[in-house]
CSV table of C-alpha atoms in Angstrom, one decimal:
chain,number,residue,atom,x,y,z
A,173,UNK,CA,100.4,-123.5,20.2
A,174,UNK,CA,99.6,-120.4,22.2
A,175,UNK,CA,97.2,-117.7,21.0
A,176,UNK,CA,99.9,-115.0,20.6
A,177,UNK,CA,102.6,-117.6,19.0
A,178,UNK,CA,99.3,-118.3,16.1
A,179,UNK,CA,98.7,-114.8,15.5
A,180,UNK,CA,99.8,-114.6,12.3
A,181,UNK,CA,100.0,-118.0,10.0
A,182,UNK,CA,101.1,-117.9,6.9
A,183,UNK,CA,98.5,-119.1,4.3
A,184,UNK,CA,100.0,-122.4,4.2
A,185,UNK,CA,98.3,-123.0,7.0
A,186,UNK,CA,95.2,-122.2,5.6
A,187,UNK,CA,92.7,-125.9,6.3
A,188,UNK,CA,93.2,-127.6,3.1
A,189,UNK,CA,89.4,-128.9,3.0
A,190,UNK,CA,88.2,-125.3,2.9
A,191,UNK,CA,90.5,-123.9,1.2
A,192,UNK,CA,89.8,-126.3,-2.1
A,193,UNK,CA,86.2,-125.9,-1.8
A,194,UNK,CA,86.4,-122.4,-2.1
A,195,UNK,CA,84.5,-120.4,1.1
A,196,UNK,CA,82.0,-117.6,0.9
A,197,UNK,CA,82.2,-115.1,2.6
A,198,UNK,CA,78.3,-115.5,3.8
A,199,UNK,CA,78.9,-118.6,5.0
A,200,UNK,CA,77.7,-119.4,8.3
A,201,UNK,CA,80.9,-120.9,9.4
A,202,UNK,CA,82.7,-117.8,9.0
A,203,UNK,CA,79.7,-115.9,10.2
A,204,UNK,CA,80.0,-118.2,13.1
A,205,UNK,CA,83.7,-117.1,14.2
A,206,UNK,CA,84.2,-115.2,17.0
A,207,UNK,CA,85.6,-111.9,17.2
A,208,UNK,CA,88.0,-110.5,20.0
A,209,UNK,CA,88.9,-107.3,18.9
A,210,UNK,CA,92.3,-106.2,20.0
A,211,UNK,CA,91.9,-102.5,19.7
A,212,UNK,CA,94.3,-101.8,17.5
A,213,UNK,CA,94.0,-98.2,15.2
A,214,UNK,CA,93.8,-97.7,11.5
A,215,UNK,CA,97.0,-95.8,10.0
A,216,UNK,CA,97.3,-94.4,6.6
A,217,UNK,CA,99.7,-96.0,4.1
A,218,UNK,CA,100.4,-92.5,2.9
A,219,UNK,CA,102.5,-91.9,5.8
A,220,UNK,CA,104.7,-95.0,4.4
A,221,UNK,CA,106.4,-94.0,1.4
A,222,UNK,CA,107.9,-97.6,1.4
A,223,UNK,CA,104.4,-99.0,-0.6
A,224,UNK,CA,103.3,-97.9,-4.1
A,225,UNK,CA,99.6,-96.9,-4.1
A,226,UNK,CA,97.2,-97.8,-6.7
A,227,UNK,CA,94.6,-94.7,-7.2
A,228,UNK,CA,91.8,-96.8,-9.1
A,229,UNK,CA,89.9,-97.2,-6.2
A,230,UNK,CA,90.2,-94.5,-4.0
A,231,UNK,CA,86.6,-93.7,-3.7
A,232,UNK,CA,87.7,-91.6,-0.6
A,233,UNK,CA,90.8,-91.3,1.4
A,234,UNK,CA,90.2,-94.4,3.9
A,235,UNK,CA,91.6,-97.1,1.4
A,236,UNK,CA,94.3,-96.4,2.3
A,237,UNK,CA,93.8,-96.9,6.1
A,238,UNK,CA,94.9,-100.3,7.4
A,239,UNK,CA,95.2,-101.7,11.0
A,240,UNK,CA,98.8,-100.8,12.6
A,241,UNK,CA,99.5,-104.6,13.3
A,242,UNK,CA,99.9,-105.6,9.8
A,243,UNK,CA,102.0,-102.7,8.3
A,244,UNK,CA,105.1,-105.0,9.0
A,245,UNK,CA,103.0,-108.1,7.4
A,246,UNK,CA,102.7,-105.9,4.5
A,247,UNK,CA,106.0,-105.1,4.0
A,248,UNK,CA,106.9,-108.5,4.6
A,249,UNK,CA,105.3,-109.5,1.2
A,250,UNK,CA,106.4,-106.1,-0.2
A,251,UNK,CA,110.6,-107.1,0.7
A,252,UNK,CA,109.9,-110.8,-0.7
A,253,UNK,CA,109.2,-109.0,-4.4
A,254,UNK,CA,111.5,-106.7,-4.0
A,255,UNK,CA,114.5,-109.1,-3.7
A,256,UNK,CA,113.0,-110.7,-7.3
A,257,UNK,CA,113.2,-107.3,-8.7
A,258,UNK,CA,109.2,-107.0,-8.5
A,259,UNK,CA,106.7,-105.1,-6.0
A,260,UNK,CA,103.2,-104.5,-4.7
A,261,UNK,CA,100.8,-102.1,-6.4
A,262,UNK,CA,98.2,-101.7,-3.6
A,263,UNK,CA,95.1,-101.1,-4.4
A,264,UNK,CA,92.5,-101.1,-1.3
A,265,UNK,CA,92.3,-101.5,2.3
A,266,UNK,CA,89.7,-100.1,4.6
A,267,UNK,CA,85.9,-100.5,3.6
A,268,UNK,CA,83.6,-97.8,5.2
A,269,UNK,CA,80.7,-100.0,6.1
A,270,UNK,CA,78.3,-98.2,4.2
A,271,UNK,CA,80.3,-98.3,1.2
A,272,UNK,CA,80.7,-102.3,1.8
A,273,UNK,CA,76.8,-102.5,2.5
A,274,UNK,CA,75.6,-100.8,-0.6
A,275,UNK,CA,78.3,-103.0,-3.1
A,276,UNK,CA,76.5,-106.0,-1.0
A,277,UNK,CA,72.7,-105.1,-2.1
A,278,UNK,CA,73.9,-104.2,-6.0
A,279,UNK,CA,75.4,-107.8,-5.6
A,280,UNK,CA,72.4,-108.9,-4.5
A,281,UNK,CA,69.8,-107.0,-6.8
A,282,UNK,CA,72.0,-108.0,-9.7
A,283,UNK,CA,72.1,-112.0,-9.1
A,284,UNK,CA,68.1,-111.8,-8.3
A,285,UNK,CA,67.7,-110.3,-11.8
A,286,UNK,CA,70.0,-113.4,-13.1
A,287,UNK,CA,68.7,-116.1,-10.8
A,288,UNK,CA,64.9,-114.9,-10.3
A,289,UNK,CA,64.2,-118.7,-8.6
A,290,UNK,CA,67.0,-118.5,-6.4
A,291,UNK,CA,66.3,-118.3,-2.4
A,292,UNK,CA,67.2,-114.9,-0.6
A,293,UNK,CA,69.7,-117.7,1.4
A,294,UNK,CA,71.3,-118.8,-2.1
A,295,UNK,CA,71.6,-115.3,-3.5
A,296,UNK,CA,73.3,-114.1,-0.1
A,297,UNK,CA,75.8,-117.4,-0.3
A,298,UNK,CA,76.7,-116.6,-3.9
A,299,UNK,CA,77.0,-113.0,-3.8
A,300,UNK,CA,79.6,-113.4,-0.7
A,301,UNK,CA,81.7,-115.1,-3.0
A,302,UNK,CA,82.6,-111.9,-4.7
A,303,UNK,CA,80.7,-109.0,-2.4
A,304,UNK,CA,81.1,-109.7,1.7
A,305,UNK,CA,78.2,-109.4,3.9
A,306,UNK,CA,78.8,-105.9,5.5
A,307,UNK,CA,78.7,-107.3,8.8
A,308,UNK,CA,81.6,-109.5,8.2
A,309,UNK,CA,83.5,-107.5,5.7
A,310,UNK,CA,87.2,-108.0,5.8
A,311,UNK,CA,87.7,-104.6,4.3
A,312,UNK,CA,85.4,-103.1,7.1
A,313,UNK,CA,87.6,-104.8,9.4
A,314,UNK,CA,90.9,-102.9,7.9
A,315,UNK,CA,92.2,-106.6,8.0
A,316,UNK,CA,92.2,-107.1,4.3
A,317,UNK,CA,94.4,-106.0,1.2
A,318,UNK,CA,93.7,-105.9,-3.0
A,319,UNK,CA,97.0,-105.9,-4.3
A,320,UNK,CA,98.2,-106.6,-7.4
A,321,UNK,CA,102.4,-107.0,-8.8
A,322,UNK,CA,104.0,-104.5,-11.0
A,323,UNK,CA,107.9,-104.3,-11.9
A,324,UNK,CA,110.6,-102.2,-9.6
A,325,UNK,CA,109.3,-99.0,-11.4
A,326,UNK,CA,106.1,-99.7,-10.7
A,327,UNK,CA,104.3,-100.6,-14.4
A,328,UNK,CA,101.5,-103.1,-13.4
A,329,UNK,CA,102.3,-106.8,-14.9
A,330,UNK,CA,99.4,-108.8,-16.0
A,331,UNK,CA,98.1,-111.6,-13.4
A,332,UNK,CA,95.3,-112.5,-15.3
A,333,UNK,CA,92.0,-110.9,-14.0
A,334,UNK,CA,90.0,-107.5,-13.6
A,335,UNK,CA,89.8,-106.1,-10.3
A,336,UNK,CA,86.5,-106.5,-9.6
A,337,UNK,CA,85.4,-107.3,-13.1
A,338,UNK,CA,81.6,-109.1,-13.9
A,339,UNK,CA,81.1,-111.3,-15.4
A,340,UNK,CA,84.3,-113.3,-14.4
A,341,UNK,CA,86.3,-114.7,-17.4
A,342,UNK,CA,88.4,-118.5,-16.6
A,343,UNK,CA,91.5,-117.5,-14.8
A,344,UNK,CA,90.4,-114.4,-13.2
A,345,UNK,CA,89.6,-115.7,-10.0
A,346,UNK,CA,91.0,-118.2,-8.0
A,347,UNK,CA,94.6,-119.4,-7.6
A,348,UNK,CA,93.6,-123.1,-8.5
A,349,UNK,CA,91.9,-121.5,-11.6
A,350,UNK,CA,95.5,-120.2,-12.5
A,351,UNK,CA,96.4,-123.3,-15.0
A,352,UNK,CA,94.2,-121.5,-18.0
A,353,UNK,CA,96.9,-118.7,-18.1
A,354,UNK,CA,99.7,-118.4,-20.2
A,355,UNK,CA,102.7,-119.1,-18.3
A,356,UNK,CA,104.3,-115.9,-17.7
A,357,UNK,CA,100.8,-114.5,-16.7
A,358,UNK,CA,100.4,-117.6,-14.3
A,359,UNK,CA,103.9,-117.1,-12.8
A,360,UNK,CA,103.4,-113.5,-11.7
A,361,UNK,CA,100.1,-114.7,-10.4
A,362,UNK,CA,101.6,-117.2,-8.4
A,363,UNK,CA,104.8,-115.1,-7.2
A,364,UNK,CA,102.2,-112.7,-6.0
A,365,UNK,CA,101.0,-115.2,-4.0
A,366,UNK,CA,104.0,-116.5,-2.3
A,367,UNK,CA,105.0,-113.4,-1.5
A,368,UNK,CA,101.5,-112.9,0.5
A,369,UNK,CA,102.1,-115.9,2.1
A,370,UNK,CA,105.3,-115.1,3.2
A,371,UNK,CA,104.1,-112.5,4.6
A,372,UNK,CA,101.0,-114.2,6.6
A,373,UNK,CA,98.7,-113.3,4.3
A,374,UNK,CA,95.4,-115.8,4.0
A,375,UNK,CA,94.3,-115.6,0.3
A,376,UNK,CA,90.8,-115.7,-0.9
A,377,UNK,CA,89.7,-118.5,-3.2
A,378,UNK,CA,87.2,-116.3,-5.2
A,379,UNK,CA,89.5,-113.3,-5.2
A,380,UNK,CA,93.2,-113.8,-6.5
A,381,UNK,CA,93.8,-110.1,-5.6
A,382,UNK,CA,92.4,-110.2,-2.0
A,383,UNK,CA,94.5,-111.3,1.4
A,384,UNK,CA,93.6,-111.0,4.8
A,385,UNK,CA,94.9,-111.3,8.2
A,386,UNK,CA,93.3,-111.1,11.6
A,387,UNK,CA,89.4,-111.1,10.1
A,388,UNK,CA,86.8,-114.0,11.0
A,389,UNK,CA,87.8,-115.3,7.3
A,390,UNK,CA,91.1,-115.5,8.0
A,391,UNK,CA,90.6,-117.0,11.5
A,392,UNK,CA,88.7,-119.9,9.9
A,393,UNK,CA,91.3,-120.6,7.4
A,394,UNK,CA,93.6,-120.9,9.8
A,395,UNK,CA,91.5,-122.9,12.6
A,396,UNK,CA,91.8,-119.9,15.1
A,397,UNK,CA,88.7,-119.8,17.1
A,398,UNK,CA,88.3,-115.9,16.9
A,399,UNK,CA,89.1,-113.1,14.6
A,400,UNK,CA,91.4,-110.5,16.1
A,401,UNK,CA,90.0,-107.6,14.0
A,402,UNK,CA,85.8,-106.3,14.1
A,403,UNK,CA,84.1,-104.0,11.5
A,404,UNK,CA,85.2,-100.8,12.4
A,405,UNK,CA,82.1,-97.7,12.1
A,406,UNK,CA,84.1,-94.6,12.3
A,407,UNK,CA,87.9,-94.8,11.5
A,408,UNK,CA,88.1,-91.0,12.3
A,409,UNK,CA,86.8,-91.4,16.2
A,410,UNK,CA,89.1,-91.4,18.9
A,411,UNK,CA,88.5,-94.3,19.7
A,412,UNK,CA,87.5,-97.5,17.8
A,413,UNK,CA,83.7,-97.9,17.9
A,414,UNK,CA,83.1,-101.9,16.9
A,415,UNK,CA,79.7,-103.2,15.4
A,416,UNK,CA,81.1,-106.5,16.9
């Protein structure tokens, strides 16, 4: 299969074996990918009245910025819902690094004060099961989505979790996790995810909320040997300037 042709998998791809061990984000394999940036820009999703924002974590105006390439990948997953009379609620895209770095060291500060014998290795592996490592952030890469499903006119449904809730509660996280919901609960979690896949999306095992595409997570998941998308410092430069 040629490099262009495997751009974009759909998480069905995603290698079994890692995908049912669940992956951190720290972990040195996907530390380990390559990245190949292909240069393409951040857009704002405001300009695209064709997705419902979600405002609850607009800490500034780049969540909504996402790289140009997957605004069709998005809308892929937004048409599958639509056609079941459901849609996307999105909540976050673009990461400033800064903003990833210093959710990364409260991460880390608050699993030292829980696990005071842990190794600085072992708190930096179980933090990046929840918090990436700024310099592989997805969301610092504009490759990565939090989403969640809410009905035509756009009330949220419940899909069993808190965005970015601690302590998790059973259900909240992964999609394997999903059998301790009730059932309606578990099949908007689920339809949620098959409409990310159809749309290429790679879903994160820690995260039901969060999918990616292009990022050095992604690559791994879908035995690419590099990442198509780098941490981007400055969204507002002319031109992108890449810590990779």
């Amino acid at each position: 299969m040629s490099e262009s042709s495997r751009r974009f998998l759909p998480a069905a791809h995603c290698t079994l074996e890692i995908a049912e061990e669940g992956i951190s984000m720290s972990d040195p394999r996907v530390v380990a990918v390559r990245v190949a940036d292909c240069g393409e820009p951040l857009v704002s999703l405001r300009d695209d009245d064709r997705f419902l924002i979600d405002e609850r974590k607009a800490t500034t105006e780049t969540f909504v910025l996402i790289r140009s390439g997957l605004v069709d990948q998005l809308w892929a997953a937004e048409k599958y819902l639509r056609e079941r009379d459901r849609r996307l609620r999105v909540l976050e895209c673009y990461r400033p690094p800064a903003q990833q770095s210093q959710y990364f060291q409260e991460e880390m500060s608050r699993l030292s004060a829980e696990h005071p014998d842990m190794t600085a290795d072992q708190l930096m592996k179980l933090a990046g099961r929840y918090v990436s490592p700024p310099w592989v952030a997805p969301h610092s890469c504009g490759g990565a989505v939090d989403v969640t499903l809410a009905s035509l006119d756009g009330t949220e449904l419940d899909i069993g979790y808190r965005i970015n809730a601690t302590p998790k509660r059973p259900g909240e996280t992964s999609f394997l996790d999903a059998h301790t919901l009730p059932e309606e609960v578990r099949a908007n979690r689920m339809l949620l995810l098959a409409a990310m896949a159809h749309g290429g999306w790679v879903p994160h095992w820690y995260e039901s909320w969060h999918f990616e595409i292009g990022t050095r997570f992604a690559a791994l998941m879908t035995d690419l040997d590099n990442s198509m998308y780098g941490v981007i410092a400055d969204p507002h430069a002319e031109s992108l300037r890449l810590n990779d």
